[in-house]
Structure formats: structure tokens, C-alpha cells
Tab-separated table of C-alpha atoms in Angstrom:
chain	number	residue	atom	x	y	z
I	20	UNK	CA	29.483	115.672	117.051
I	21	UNK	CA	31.781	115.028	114.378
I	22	UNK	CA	35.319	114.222	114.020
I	23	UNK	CA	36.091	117.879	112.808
I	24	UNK	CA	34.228	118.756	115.257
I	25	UNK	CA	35.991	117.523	118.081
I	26	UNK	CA	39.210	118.646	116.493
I	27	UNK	CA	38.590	121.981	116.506
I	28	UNK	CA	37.089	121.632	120.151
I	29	UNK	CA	40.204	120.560	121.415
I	30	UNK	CA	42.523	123.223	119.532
I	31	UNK	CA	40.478	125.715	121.237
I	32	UNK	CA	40.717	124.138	124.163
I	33	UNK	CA	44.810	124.083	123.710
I	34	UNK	CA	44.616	127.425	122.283
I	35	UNK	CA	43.541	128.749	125.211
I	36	UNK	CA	46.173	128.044	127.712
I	37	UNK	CA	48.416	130.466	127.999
I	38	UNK	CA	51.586	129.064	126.941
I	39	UNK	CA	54.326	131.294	129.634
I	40	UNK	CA	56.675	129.987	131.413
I	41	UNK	CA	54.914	129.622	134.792
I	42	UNK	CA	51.807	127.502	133.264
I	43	UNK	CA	53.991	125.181	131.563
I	44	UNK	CA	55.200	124.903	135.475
I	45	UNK	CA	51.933	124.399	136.914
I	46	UNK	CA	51.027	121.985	134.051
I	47	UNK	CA	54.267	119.848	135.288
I	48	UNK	CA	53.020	119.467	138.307
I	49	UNK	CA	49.740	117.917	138.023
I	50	UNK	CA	50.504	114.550	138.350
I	51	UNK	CA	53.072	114.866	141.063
I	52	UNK	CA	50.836	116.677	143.437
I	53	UNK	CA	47.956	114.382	143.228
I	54	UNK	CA	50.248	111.413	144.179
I	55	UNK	CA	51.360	113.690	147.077
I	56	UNK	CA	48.086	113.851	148.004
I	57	UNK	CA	47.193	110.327	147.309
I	58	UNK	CA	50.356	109.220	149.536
I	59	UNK	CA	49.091	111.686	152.690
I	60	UNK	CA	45.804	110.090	152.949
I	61	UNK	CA	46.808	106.070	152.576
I	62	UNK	CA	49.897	106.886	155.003
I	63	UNK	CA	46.878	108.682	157.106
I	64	UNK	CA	44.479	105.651	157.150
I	65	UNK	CA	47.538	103.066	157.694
I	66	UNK	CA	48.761	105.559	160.676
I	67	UNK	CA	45.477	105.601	161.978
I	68	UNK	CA	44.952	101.972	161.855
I	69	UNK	CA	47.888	101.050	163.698
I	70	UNK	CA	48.037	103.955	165.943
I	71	UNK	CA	44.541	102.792	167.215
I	72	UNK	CA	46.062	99.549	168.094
I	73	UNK	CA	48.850	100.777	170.194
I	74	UNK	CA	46.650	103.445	172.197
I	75	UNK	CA	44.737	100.273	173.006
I	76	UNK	CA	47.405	98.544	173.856
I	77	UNK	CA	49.270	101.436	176.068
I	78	UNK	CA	45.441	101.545	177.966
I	79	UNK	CA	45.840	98.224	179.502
I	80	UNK	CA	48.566	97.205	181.864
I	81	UNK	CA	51.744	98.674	180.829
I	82	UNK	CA	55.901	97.473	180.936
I	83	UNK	CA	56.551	100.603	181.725
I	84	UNK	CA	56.766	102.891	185.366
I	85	UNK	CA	53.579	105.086	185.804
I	86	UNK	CA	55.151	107.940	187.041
I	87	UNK	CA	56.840	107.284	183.030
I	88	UNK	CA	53.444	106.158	181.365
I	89	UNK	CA	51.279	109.091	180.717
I	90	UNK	CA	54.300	111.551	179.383
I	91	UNK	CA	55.574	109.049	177.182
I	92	UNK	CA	52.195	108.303	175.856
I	93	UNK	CA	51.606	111.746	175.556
I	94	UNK	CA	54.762	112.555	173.845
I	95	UNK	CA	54.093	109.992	171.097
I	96	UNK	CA	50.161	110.323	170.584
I	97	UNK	CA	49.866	113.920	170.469
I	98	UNK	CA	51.806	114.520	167.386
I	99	UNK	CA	50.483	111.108	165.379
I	100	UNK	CA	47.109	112.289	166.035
I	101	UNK	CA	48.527	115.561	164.810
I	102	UNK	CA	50.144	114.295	161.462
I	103	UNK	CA	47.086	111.977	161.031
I	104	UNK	CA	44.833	114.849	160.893
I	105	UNK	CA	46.945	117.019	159.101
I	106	UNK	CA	46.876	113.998	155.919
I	107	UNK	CA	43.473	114.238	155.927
I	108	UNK	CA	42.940	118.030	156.305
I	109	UNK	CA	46.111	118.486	153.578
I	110	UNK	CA	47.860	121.438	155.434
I	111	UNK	CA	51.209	120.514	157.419
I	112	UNK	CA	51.120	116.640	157.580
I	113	UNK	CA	55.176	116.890	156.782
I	114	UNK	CA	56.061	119.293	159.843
I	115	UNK	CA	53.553	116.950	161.911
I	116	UNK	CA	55.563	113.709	160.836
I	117	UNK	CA	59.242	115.326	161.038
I	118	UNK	CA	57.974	115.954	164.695
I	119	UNK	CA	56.255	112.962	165.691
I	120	UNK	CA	59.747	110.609	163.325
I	121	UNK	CA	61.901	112.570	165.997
I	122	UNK	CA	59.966	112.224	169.214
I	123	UNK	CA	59.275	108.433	168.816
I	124	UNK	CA	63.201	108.048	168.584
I	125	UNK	CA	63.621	110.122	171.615
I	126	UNK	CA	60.772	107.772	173.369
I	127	UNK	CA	63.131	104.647	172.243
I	128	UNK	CA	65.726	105.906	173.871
I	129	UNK	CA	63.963	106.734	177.330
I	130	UNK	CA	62.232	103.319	177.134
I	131	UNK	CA	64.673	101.214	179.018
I	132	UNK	CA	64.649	104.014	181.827
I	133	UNK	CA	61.155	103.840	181.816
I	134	UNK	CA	61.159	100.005	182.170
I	135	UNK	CA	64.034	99.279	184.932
I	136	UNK	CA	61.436	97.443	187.278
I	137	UNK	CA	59.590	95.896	184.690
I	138	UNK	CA	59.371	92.090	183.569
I	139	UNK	CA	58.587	91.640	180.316
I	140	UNK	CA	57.440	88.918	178.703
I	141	UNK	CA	57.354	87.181	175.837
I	142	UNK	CA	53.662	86.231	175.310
I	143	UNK	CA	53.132	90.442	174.959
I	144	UNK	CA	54.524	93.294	173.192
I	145	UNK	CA	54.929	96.975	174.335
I	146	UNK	CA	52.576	99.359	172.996
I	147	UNK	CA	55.210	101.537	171.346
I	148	UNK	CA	56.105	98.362	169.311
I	149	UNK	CA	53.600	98.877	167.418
I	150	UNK	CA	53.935	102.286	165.714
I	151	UNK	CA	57.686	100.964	164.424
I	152	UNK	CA	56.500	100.952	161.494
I	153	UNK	CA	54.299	104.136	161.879
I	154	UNK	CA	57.953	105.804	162.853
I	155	UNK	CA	59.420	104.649	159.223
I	156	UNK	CA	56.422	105.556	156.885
I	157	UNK	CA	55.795	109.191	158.255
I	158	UNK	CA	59.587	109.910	156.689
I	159	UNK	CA	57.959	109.911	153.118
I	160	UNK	CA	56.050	112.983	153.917
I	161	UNK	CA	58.585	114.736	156.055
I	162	UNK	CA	62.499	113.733	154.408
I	163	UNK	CA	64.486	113.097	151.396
I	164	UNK	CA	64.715	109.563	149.915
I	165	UNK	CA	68.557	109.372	151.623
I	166	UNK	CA	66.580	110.386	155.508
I	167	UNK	CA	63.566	107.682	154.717
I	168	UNK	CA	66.424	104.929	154.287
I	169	UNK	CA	68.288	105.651	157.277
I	170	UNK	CA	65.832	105.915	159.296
I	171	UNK	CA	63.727	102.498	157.753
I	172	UNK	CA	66.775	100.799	159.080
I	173	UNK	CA	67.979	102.622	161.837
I	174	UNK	CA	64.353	102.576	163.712
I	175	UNK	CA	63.967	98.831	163.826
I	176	UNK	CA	67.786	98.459	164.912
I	177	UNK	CA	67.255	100.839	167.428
I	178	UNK	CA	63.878	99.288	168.759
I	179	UNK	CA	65.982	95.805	168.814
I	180	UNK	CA	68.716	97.123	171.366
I	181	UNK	CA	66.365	99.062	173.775
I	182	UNK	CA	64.528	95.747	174.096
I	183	UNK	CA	67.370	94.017	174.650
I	184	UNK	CA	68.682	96.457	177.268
I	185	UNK	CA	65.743	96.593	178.891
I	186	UNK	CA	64.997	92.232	178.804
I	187	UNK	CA	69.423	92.779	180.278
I	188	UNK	CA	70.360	90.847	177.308
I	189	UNK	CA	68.234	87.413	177.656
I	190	UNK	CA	69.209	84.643	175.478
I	191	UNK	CA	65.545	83.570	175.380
I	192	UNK	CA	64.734	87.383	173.992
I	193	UNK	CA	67.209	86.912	170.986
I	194	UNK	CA	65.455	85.233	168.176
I	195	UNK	CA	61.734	86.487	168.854
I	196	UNK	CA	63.433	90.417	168.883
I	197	UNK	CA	65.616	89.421	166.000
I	198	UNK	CA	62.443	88.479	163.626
I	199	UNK	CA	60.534	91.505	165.513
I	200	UNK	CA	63.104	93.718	163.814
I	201	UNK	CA	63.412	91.818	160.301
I	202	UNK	CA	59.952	92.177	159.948
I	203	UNK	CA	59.765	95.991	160.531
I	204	UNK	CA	62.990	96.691	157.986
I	205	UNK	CA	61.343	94.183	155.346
I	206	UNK	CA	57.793	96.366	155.797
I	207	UNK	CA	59.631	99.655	156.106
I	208	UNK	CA	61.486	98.521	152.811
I	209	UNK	CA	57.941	97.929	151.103
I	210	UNK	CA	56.793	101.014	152.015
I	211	UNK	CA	59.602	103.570	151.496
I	212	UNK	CA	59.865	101.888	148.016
I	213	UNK	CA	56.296	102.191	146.971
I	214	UNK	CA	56.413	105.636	147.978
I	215	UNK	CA	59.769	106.350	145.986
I	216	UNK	CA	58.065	104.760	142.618
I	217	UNK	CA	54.804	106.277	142.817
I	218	UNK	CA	56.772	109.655	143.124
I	219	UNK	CA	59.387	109.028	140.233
I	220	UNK	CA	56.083	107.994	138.095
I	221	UNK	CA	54.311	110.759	139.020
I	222	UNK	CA	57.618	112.827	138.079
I	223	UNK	CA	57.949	111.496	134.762
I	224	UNK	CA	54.071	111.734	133.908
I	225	UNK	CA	54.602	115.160	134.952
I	226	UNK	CA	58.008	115.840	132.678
I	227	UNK	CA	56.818	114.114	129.529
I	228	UNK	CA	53.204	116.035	129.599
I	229	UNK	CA	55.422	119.372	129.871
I	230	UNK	CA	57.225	118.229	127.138
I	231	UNK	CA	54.507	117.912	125.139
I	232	UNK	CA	52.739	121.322	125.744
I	233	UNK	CA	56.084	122.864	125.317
I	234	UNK	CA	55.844	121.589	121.837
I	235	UNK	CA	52.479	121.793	121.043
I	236	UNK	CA	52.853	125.323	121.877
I	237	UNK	CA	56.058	125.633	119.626
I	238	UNK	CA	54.413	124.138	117.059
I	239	UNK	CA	50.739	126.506	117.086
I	240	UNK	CA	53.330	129.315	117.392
I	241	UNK	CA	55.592	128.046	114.430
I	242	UNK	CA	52.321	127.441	112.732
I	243	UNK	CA	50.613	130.724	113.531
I	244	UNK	CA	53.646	132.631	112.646
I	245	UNK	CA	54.111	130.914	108.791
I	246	UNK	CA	49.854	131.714	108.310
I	247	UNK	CA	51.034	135.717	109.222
I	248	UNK	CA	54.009	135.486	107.204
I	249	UNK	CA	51.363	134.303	104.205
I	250	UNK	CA	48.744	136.688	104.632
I	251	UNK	CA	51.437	139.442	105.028
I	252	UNK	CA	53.105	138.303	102.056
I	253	UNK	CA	50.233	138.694	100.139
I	254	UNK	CA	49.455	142.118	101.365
I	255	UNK	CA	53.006	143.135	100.821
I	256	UNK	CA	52.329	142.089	97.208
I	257	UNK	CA	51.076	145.853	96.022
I	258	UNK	CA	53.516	147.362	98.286
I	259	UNK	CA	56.134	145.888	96.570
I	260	UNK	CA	55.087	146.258	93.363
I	261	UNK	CA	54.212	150.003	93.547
I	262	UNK	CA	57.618	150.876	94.845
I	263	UNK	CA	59.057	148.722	91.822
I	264	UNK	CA	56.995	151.347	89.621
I	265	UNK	CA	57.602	154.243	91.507
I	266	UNK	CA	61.328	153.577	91.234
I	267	UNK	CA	60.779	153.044	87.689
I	268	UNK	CA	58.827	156.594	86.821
I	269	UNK	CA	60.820	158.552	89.221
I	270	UNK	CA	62.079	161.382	86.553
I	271	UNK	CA	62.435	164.007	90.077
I	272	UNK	CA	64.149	164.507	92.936
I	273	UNK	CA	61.158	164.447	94.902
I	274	UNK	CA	59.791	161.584	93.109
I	275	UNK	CA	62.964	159.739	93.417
I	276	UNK	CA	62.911	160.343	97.659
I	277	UNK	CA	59.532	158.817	97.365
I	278	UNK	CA	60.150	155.607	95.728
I	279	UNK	CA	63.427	155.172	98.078
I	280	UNK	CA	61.001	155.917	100.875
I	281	UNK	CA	58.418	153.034	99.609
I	282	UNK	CA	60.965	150.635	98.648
I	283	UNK	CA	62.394	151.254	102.366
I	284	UNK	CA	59.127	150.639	103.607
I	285	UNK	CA	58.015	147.668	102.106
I	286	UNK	CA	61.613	145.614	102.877
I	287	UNK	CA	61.108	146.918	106.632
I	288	UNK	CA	57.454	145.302	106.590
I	289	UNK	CA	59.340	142.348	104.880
I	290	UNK	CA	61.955	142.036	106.823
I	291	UNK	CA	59.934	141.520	110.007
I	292	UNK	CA	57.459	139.021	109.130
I	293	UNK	CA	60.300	136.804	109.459
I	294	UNK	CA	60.893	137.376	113.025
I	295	UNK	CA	60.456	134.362	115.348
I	296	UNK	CA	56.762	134.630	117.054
I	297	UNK	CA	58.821	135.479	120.313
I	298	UNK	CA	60.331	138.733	119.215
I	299	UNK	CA	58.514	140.810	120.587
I	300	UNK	CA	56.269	144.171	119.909
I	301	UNK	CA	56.652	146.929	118.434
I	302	UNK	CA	57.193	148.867	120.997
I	303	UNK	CA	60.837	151.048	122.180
I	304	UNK	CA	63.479	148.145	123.288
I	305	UNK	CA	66.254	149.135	125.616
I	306	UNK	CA	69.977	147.899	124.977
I	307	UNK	CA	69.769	145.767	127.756
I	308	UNK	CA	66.800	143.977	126.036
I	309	UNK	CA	68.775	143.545	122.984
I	310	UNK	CA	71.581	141.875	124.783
I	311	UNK	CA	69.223	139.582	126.738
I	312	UNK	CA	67.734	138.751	123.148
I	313	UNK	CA	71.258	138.039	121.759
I	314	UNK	CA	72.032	135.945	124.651
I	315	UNK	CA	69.093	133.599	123.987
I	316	UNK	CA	69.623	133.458	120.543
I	317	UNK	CA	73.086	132.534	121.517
I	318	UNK	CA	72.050	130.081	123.857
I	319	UNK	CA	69.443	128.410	121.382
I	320	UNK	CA	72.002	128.231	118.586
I	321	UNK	CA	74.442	125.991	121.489
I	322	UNK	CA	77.226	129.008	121.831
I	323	UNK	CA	76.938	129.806	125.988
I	324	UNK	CA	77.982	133.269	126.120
I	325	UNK	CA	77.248	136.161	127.284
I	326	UNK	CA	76.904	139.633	125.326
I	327	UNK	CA	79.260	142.668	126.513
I	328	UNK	CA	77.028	146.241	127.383
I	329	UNK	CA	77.899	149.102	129.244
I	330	UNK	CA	75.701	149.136	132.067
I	331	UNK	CA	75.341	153.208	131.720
I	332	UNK	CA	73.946	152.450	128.094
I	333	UNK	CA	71.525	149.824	128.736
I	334	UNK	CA	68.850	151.653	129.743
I	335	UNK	CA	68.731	153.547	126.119
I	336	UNK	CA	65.648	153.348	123.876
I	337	UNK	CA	65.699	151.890	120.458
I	338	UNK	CA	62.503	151.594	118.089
I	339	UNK	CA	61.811	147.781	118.032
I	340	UNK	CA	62.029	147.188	114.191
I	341	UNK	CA	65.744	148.395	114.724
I	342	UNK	CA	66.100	146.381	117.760
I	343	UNK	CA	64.644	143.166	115.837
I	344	UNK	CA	66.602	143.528	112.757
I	345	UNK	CA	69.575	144.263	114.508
I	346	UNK	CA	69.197	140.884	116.906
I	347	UNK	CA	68.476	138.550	113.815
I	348	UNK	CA	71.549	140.089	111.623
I	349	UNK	CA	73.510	139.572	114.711
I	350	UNK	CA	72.002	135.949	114.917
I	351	UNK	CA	72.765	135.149	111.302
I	352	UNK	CA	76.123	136.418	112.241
I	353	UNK	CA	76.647	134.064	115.405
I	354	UNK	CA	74.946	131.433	113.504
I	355	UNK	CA	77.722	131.494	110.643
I	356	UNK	CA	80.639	131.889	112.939
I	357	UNK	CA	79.828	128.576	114.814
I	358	UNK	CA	78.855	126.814	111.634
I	359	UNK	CA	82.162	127.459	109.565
I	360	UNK	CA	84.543	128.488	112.845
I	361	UNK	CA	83.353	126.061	115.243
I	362	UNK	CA	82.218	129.164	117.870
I	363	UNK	CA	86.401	129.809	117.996
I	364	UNK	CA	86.642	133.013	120.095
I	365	UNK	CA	83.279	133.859	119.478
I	366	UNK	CA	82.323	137.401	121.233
I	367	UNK	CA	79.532	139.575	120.865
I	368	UNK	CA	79.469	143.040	122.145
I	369	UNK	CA	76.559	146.011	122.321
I	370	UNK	CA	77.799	149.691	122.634
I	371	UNK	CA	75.835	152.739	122.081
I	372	UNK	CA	75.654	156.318	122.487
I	373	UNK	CA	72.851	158.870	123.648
I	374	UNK	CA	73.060	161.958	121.539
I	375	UNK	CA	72.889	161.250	118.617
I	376	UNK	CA	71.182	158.237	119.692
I	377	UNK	CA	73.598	155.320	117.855
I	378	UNK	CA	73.933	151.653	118.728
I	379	UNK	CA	76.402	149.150	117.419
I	380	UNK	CA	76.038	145.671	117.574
I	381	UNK	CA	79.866	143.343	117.002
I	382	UNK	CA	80.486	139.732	116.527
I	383	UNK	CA	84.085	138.655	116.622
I	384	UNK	CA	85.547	135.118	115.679
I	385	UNK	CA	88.706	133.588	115.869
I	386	UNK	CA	87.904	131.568	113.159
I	387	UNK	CA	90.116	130.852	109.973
I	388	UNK	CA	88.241	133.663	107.846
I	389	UNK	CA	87.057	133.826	104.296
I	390	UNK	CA	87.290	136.222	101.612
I	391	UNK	CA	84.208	138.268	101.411
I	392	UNK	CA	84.366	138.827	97.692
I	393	UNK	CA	84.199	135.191	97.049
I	394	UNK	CA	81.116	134.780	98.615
I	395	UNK	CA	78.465	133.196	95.713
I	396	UNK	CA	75.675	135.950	94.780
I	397	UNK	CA	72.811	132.894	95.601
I	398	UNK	CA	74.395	132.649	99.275
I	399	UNK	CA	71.819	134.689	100.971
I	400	UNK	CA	73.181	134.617	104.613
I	401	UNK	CA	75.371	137.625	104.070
I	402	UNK	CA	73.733	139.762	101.670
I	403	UNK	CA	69.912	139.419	102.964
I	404	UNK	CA	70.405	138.079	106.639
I	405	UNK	CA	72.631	140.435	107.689
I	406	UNK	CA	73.073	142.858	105.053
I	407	UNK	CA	70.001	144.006	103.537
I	408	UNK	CA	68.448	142.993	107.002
I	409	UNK	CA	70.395	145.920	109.138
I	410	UNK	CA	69.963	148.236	105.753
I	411	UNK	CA	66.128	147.900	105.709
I	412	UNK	CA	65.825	149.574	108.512
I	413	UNK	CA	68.274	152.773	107.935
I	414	UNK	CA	71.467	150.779	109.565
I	415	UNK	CA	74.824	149.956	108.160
I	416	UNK	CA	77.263	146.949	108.158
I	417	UNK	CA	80.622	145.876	107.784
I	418	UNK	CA	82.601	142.621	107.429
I	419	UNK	CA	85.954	142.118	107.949
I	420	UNK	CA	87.344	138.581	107.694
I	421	UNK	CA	91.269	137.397	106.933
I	422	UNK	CA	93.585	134.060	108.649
I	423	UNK	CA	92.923	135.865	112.335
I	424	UNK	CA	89.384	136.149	112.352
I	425	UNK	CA	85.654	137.668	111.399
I	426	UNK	CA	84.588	140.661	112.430
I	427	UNK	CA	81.011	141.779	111.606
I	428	UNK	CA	79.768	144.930	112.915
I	429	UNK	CA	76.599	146.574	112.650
I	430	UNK	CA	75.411	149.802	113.172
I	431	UNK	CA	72.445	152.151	113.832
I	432	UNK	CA	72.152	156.133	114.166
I	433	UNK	CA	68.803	157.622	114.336
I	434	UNK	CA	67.555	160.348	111.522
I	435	UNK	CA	68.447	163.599	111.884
């Protein structure tokens, strides 16, 4: 296969993802949720291991008294044997270790009434000793980072000073409980870490390959929408043209409506080639749509605002050429009052009436003003953007600028 080949392979591959907002979600996961899977089944086969080793341990003679044994021992096992099967199986191993995190501390702290007529010694070790560290590592699947420290440190501690109480403080118990407990916060400290950097890894895998679709997908859109703008362009070409020389014969009335209504035409179809590839259809918008629309233009341009509609209006039909043109005029218009007034007082407002169907579309600045009739004839951010934009579609607009402000208001009644 060749080079080419394998290049258009994989942008059909891309091409067919479907680039919405809750793929680009799932695709940010990937990473993280294999980790979390990873992380269940090592913590399961380390559990197990050492689990094993204290049920063999609590089946030989035991410190503590039997009438004790059995629902201790049952109070413990049950739910590790629980949260170890629940790694494996992948449903519920962080309810299983919240449970069996919380019910080991609880059997620490009945341990030295369980022991009062014991005598340990210090050739052997209690079985529950041995799932310390069992105790520490179930917190990564069951609490925040914050929970998994405190209790990394807090379970060792607490281990040291029930076998203290229950030795009644022997001098000769100090040291070997002392480096009993260093040993479990130094290998509770291992683990909790490893588990905190394979998840922040896994988190920024996850972020930076989001990143990238998000672009790639900007990109084939940006891409795909400058090849429509081309072709359309082209095809345009006649349409343009013919109005030019139907203006040009028009000797008629009739003939005269006809060119207007050509030349109309052809700067609507013009006029929306340049809309952004997430526009929209052609289908009826609703005011409220149009706000939304102005809101993330807003939003995209850096101006956090939010666009004024009466809520009995914003359920009101507009055809979605109108709608478009009016929400990139209204852009241009934002765009220009944050540009040369710094977003000063910036407000946009929607209002619209029902019969005759009319919608009008205001950005306001607090900005220092200009005067409109010095505007250069090549800047085109007025006259087409805005302008020729709104009138293209049937619409009107209006500036108004002096020292307290800008005022640009657009406008939209449908045909009689």
C-alpha cells in the first residue's frame, strides 16, 4: 500500500468519527479508564496475595478470644474477598473497598478487647497485621487523593497504638512496633503514589489526545468549509454575472423587479457561504436560538455576556438565512466594539414582534465613538459585514456612534 494510500485511509478513518461534543468526551477518556482498570486488577492480585497470607495465619492459633475470633475474621474476610472479586469481575470493586477500608478500622479498634487475656509475643504477628497494607491500597479505588493520604498514615498509626494497648505498653514492644509501622507508611506511601501518577498520566494522555481531535476536527471543518465556499463561488459565477446584465438591460418596471430580485438572490447565496461550518441549516430558527448563537459568538470573541430576549418572544420563528445573517452582522458588530472600545459597556439585546413578524437585533458600547462618515470606502467591516450582510437578506441597519457610545441596530420584518 502506498504512502497516499495510507493517507487517505486514515482521513477516512478520522472522517468518520463524529466530531459532537459527547465523542470528543468519550475519546478523553480512553486512557484514563484503562489505567482504572489496570489499577483494579494489580490492587486485586496484591490483595489476594496478602489476604491469603493472613487467612492462613488467622487459621492457626490465634492472640485473640474465640468467642471474638470467628466474627472478627468474618467481618474482615467477607468484604476483601468481596472487593477482590469485584477487581477482577470490574463491577463495584470501589463500594467493596470503601466497605472493607472502614470495617478493618472498626476491627483495629475492637482488637485490644478481643485480646485482654492474650500474651503476645514477639517471635509472631497477628493475622490482621497483615492486611495493613491491604487497608491503605483499597483507598485508591474507593476515595479521593486527600482520603488515600489520611488514611496511608492514619492506618499504620492506629495499628501501632492498639498493639501497644493490647502488649499494656511494654518497653520491649517499642522498637519492633515502631519499624512495624514505618514500614507500612513507607509501602502505603509507594503505593498511593504510584496510583496518583499513573492516574495524572493517564489524565493528561487523555486531555492532550482531546485536544488534538478537537483540532483535527476544526481544522477538516475549516477545510471543508473553504472547498464549499470555492465550488460555490464558482457556481455563483453566472449568477452574478446575469444579474449584472439583467440590471444592465432592464428598460421596464417588470424587468427592473427582476434584476433587483436576482441581484438579491445571488448576494443572499453569497452572503452565506461565509458562514462558519457550525451555523447551522436552513431550516426556521427561533429567537432564542439566535441569542444562544450570539452568546457563543460572544463568548468565542472573549466578551462573557449574555444577550437580553423576552422570554414571550423566544419561541418565534425566523427563516435561517435571516437568522444567520443577522448573528454574523451582529458578530462583526461585537467584534468591532471590543477591538476599538475595549468591550466598554458592551450589551447586546434581541426583541421581536409576532404580527407582522419583525426582529431586531442591538449592540450598544460605551466606547469613545467614531464618526461614521469617516469611515474609508476599502474598510469592509461596516459596509459588507454588517451592512450589505443584514440588506442581502431584505433587513435594515443603523449606526449611531458620538463621545457616549455605538449603537448598531439591525432589523428584520417579513414581506408583506
Amino acid at each position: 500500500m502506498t504512502a497516499d494510500a495510507d493517507r487517505g485511509a486514515l482521513d477516512a478513518a478520522w472522517g468518520s468519527i463524529p466530531q459532537s461534543r459527547e465523542t470528543t468526551a468519550g475519546l478523553g477518556s480512553f486512557t484514563r479508564t484503562r489505567v482504572e482498570r489496570m489499577l483494579a486488577i494489580v490492587i486485586g492480585v496484591g490483595c489476594m496475595a496478602l489476604s491469603v497470607q493472613a487467612f492462613l495465619t488467622a487459621l492457626g492459633p490465634s492472640e485473640e478470644d474465640p468467642a471474638w475470633h470467628l466474627p472478627l475474621t468474618l467481618m474482615v474476610f467477607l468484604p476483601l474477598a468481596a472487593m477482590i472479586i469485584a477487581c477482577f469481575v470490574g463491577r463495584g470493586a470501589g463500594a467493596f473497598a470503601a466497605l472493607f477500608a472502614i470495617l478493618y478500622i472498626v476491627a483495629l479498634i475492637l482488637w485490644p478487647f478481643a485480646t485482654l487475656e492474650s500474651s503476645p509475643t514477639l517471635a509472631t504477628q497477628p493475622w490482621i497485621f497483615y492486611l495493613i497494607n491491604v487497608a491503605t491500597v483499597c483507598t485508591v479505588l474507593a476515595f479521593p487523593l486527600t482520603v488515600q493520604i489520611i488514611w496511608t498514615v492514619v492506618t499504620p498509626l492506629l495499628w501501632g497504638l492498639v498493639r501497644m494497648v493490647q502488649v499494656g505498653f511494654d518497653p520491649a514492644f517499642g522498637i519492633p512496633v515502631s519499624l512495624d509501622v514505618s514500614f507500612a507508611l513507607i509501602l502505603g506511601g509507594i503505593l498511593i503514589t504510584l496510583g496518583w501518577m499513573f492516574r495524572s498520566i493517564a489524565a493528561n494522555v487523555d486531555e492532550t489526545r482531546a485536544r488534538a481531535v478537537e483540532s483535527y476536527a476544526a481544522a477538516a471543518a475549516a477545510d471543508a468549509t473553504e472547498q464549499e465556499r470555492i465550488a460555490v463561488g464558482a457556481l455563483m459565477h453566472d449568477s452574478v454575472l446575469a444579474a449584472l446584465i439583467a440590471a444592465e438591460r432592464a428598460d421596464s418596471p417588470r424587468e427592473r423587479t427582476l434584476a433587483v430580485s436576482m441581484a438579491r438572490e445571488a448576494l443572499t447565496r453569497l452572503a452565506n457561504t461565509e458562514r462558519d461550518s457550525s451555523m447551522g441549516s436552513e431550516a426556521p430558527t427561533s429567537i432564542g436560538d439566535l441569542a444562544t448563537e450570539l452568546d457563543h459568538a460572544a463568548a468565542e470573541l472573549g466578551a462573557a455576556l449574555r444577550v437580553d430576549v423576552a422570554r414571550a418572544d423566544a419561541d418565534l420563528l425566523i427563516p435561517g438565512g435571516v437568522a444567520r445573517a443577522l448573528v454574523l452582522a451582529a458578530t462583526q458588530a461585537i467584534s468591532n466594539a471590543i477591538q476599538h472600545a475595549d468591550a466598554a459597556g458592551l450589551d447586546v439585546s434581541v426583541a421581536s414582534t409576532p404580527e407582522p413578524l419583525t426582529v431586531q437585533v442591538r449592540v450598544r458600547d460605551s466606547g469613545p465613538g467614531f464618526d461614521t462618515s469617516a469611515v474609508p470606502a476599502d474598510r469592509l467591516g461596516i459596509s459588507a459585514s454588517i451592512v450589505a450582510r443584514v440588506a442581502a437578506v431584505g433587513g435594515r441597519s443603523r449606526i449611531e456612534s458620538d463621545r457616549r457610545g455605538t449603537v448598531v441596530a439591525l432589523e428584520w420584518a417579513e414581506p408583506a
